[in-house]
Tab-separated table of C-alpha atoms in Angstrom:
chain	number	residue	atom	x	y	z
I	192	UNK	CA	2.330	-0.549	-7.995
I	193	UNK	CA	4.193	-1.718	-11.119
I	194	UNK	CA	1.907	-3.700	-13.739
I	195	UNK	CA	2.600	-7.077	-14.419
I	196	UNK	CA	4.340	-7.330	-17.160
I	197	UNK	CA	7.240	-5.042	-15.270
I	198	UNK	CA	7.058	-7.751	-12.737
I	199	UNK	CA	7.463	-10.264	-14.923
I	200	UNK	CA	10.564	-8.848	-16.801
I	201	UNK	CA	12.186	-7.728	-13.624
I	202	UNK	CA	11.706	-10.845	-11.906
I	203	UNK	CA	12.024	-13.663	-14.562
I	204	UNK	CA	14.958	-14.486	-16.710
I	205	UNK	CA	14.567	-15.823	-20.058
I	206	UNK	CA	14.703	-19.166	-20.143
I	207	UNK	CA	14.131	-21.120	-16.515
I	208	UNK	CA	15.959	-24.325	-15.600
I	209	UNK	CA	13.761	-27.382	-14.786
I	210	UNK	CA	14.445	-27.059	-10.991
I	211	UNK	CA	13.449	-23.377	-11.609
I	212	UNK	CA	11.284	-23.598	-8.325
I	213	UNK	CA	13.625	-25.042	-5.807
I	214	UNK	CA	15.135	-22.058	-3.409
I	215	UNK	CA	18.532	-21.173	-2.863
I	216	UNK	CA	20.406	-21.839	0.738
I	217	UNK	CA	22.411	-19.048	1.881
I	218	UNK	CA	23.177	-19.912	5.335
I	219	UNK	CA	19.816	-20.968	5.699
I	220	UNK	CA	18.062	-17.838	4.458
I	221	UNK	CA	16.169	-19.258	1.866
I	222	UNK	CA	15.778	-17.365	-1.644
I	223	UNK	CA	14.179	-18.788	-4.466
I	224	UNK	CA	16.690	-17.070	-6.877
I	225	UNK	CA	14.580	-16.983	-10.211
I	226	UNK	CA	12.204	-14.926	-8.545
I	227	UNK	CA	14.410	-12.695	-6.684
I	228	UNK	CA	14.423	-9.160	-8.683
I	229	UNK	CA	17.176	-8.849	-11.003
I	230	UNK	CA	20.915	-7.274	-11.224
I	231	UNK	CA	21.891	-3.892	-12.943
I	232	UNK	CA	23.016	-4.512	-16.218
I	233	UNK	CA	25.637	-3.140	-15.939
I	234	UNK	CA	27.528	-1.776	-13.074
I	235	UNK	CA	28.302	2.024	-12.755
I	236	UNK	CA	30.450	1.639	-9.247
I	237	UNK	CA	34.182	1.474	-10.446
I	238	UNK	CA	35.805	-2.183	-8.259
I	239	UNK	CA	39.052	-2.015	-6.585
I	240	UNK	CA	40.885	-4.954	-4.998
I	241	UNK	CA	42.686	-5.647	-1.814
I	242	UNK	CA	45.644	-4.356	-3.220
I	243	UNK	CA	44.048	-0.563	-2.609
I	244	UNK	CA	46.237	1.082	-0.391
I	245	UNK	CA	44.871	3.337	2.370
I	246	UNK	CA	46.466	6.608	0.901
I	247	UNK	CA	44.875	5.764	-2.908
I	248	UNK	CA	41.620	5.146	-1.074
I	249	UNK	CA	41.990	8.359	0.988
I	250	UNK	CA	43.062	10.191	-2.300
I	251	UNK	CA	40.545	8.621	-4.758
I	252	UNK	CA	37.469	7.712	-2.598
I	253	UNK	CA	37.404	8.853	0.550
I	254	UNK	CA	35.743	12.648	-0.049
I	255	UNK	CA	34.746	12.422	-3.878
I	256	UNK	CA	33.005	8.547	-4.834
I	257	UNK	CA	32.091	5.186	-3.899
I	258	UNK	CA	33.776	2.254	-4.845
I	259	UNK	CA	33.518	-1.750	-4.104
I	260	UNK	CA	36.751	-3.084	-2.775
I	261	UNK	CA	36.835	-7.023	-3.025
I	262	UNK	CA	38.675	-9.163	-0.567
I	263	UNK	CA	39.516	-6.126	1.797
I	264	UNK	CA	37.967	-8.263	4.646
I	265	UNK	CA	37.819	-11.655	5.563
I	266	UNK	CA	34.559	-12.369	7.495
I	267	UNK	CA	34.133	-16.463	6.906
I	268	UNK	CA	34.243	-16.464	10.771
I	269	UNK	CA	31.454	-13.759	11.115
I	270	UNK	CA	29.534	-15.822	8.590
I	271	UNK	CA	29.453	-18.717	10.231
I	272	UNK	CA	27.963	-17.556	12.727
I	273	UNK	CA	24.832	-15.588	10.977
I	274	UNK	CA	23.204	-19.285	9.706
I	275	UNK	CA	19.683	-18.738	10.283
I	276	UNK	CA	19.836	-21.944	13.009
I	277	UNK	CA	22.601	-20.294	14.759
I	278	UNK	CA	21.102	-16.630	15.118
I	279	UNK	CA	17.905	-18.029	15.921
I	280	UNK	CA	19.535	-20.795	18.829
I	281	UNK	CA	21.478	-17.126	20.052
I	282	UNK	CA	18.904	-14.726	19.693
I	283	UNK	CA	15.542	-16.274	19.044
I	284	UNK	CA	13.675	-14.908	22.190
I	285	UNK	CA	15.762	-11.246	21.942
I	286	UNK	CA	13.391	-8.337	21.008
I	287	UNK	CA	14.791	-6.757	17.594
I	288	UNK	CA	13.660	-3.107	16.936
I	289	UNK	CA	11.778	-2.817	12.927
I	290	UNK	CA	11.820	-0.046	11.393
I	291	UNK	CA	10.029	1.411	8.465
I	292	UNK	CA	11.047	1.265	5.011
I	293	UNK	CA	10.291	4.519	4.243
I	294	UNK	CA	13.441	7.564	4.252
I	295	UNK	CA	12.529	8.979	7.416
I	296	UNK	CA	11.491	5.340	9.347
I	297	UNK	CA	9.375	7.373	12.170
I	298	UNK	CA	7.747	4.022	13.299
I	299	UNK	CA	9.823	1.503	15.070
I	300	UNK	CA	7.909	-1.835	16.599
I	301	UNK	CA	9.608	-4.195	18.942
I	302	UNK	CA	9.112	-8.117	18.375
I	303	UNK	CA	10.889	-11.120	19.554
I	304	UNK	CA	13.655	-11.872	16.873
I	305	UNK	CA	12.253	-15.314	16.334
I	306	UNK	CA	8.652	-13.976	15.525
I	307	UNK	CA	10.594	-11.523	13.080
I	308	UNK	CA	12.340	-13.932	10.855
I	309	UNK	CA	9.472	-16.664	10.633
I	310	UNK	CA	6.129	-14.335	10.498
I	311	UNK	CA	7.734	-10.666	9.083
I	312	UNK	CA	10.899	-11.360	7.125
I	313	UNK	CA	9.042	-12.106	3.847
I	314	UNK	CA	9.523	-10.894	0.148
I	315	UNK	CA	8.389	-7.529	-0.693
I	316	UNK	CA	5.049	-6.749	-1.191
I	317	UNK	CA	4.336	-4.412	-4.147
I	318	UNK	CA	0.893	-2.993	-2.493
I	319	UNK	CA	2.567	-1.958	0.374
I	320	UNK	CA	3.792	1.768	1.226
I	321	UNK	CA	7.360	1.894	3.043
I	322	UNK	CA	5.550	3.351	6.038
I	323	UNK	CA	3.539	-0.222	6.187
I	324	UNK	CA	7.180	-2.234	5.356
I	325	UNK	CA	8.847	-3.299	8.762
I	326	UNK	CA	12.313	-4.584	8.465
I	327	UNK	CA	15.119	-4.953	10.579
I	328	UNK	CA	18.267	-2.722	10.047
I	329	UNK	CA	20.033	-0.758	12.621
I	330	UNK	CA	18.413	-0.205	15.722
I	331	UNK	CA	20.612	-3.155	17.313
I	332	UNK	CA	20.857	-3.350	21.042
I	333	UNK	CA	24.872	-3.939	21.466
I	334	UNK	CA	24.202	-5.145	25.022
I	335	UNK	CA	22.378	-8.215	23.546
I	336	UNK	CA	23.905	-8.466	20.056
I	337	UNK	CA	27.284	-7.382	21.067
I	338	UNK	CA	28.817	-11.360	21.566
I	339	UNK	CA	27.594	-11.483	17.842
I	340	UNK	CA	29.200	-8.334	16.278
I	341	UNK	CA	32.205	-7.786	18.250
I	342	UNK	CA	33.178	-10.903	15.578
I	343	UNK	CA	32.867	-8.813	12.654
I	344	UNK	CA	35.864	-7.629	10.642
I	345	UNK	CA	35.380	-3.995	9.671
I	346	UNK	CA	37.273	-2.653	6.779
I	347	UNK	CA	40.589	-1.265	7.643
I	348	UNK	CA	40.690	2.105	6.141
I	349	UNK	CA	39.155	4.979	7.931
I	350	UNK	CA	38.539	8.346	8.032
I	351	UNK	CA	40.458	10.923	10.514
I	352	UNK	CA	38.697	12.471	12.894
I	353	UNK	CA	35.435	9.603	12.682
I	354	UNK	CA	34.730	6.931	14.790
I	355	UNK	CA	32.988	3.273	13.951
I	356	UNK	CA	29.540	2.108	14.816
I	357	UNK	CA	27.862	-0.566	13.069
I	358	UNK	CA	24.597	-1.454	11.896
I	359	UNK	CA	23.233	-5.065	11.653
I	360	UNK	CA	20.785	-6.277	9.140
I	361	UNK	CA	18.350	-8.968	8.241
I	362	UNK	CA	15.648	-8.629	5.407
I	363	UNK	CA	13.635	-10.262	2.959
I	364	UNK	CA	14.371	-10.097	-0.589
I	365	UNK	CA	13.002	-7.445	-3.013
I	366	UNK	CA	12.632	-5.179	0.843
I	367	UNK	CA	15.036	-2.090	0.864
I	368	UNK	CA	15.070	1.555	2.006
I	369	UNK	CA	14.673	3.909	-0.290
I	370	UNK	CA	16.642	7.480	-0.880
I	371	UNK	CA	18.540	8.878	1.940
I	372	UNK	CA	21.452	10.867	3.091
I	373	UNK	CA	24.300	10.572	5.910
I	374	UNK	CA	27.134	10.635	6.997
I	375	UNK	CA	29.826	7.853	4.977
I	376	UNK	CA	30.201	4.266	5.720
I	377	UNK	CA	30.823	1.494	4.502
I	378	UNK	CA	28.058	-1.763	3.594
I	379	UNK	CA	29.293	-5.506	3.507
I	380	UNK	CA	26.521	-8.418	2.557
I	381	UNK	CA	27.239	-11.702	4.988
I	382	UNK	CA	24.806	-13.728	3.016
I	383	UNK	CA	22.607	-13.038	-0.368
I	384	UNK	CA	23.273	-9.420	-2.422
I	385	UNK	CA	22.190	-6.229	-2.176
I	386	UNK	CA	21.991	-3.781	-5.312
I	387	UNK	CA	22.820	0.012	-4.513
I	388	UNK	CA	21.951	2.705	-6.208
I	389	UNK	CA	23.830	6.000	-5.522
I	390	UNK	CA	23.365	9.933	-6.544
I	391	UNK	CA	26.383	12.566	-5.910
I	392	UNK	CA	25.004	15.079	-2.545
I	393	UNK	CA	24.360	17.902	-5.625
I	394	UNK	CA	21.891	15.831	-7.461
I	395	UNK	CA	18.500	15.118	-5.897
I	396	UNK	CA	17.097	12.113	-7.573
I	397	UNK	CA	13.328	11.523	-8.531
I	398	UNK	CA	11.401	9.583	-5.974
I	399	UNK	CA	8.868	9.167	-3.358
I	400	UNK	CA	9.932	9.634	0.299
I	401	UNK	CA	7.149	6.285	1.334
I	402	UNK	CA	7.067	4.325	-1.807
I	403	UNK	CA	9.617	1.051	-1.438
I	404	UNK	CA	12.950	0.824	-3.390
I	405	UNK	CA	11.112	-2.026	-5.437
I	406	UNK	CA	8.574	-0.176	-6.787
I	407	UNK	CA	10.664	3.365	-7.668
I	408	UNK	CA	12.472	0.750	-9.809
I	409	UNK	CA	9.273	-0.806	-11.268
I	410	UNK	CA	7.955	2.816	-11.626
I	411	UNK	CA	10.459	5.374	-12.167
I	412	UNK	CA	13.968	3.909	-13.009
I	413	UNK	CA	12.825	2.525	-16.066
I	414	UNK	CA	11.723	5.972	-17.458
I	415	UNK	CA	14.876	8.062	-16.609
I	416	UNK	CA	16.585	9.820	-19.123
I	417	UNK	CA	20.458	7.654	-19.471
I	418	UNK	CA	21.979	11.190	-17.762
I	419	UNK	CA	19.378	10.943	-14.701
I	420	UNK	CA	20.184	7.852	-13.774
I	421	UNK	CA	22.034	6.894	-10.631
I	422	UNK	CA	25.170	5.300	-10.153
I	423	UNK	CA	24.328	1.553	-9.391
I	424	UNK	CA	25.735	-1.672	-8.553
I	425	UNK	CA	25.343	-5.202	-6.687
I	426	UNK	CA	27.688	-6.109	-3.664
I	427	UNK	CA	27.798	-9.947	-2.789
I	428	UNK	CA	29.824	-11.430	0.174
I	429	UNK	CA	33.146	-10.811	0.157
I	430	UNK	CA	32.660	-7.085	-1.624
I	431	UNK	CA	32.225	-4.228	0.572
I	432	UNK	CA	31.224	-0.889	-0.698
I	433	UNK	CA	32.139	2.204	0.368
I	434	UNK	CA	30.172	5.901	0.108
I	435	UNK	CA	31.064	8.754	0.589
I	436	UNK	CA	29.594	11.647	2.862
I	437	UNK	CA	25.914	13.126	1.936
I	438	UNK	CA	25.753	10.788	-0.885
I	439	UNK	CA	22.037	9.551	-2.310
I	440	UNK	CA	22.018	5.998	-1.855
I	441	UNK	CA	18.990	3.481	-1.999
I	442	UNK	CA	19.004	-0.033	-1.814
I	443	UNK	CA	17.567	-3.171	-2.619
I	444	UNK	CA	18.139	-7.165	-1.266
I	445	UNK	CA	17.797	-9.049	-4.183
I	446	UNK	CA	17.945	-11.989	-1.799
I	447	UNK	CA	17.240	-13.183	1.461
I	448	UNK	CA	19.838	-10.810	2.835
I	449	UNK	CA	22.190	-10.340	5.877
I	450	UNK	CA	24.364	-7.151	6.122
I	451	UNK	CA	26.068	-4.772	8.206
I	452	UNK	CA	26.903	-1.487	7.856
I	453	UNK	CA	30.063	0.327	9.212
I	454	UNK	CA	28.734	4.365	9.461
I	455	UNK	CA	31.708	6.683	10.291
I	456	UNK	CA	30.979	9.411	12.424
């Protein structure tokens, strides 16, 4: 567990407005942004625009590094619809699958969404171990949540020879999974930000397999050599960030977070 005084600097700018403790709406998801963990300061992932083409992204990107490409989808619609009162109205009494925060998220528990986002969906707690984090990410029954995702806009450019599926998302802020490997995708942030943290497939970076993403960067990032760190950045809505195939990538919702994630296969 990091000592205070990381807390304090990762948490707390430098000077705090006088309505420093109101929260912050994002479609209902409330955040209360001064004590939200911070940015990167600086970001390592290079940005494209919407005026990428699909053979620069399949020449540039594709097989070699991630980028964030702004404005290559338009998902106000999809929005919309993931307000907090809306998904509850839709999905309240649905069970959602949690997982585990940990790399390998053995345990999976199923509760009622509406128990999920007013009991579990809380900030991350620095005591706990990833294997005693639940959050929900993937696991999405597309029987029940299919009237919900078959909204979403994926981004256009693909891969030959893969096929889409999609993963669905809804977490507290400062919760995140930590160092893993798969196959590529893409990850797109409805509501709140999400800061990524990436390491090329030859380069095994330093952590913990059951220690949360919040407290390898409380414990570890802040002691890595400049060359050992990772590539890192922070997507927002309307960015969606790409990775590449057996790429490290951890992340972290700085925010009260929804998300999806487009894994091609």
């Amino acid at each position: 567990m990091g000592s205070w005084w990381q807390v304090l600097l990762l948490s707390i700018p430098l000077v705090l407005p006088a309505d420093s403790g109101e929260p912050e709406r994002n479609g209902g998801w409330l955040t209360n942004k001064y004590l939200a963990p911070k940015e990167e300061d600086h970001c390592t992932v290079e940005r494209r625009d919407a005026s990428l083409t699909y053979s620069q992204f399949i020449d540039q990107y594709a097989f070699s590094r991630p980028v964030i490409i702004q404005g290559i989808t338009d998902n106000s619609a999809f929005q919309e619809l993931c307000t907090r009162d809306k998904l509850l109205a839709e999905f309240g009494d649905h069970l959602v699958r949690l997982s585990t925060a940990n790399t390998y998220s053995y345990r999976k528990v199923d509760v009622p969404f509406q128990e999920y986002v007013e009991h579990l969906q809380e900030p991350q707690d620095l005591a706990l171990l990833g294997s005693d984090t639940l959050y929900f990410f993937g696991d999405n029954n597309f029987t029940e949540w299919g009237s919900l995702l078959q909204n979403y806009r994926p981004p256009p450019f693909w891969i030959p020879g893969t096929s889409r599926a999609y993963s669905f998302g809804i977490a507290g802020s400062g919760s995140g999974v930590p160092f893993h490997w798969h196959g590529p995708g893409y990850s797109e942030v409805i509501y709140g930000r999400k800061r990524w943290f990436l390491y090329p497939p030859e380069k095994n970076p330093e952590f913990h397999p059951n220690k949360t993403t919040l407290s390898w960067l409380l414990d570890t990032y802040p002691f890595l050599p400049p060359a050992e760190r990772p590539m890192e950045c922070t997507i927002r809505p309307g960015e969606v960030l790409y990775f590449p195939d057996h790429w490290w990538h951890a992340t972290l919702n700085l925010d009260t977070s929804v998300f999806i994630s487009t894994f091609l296969g």
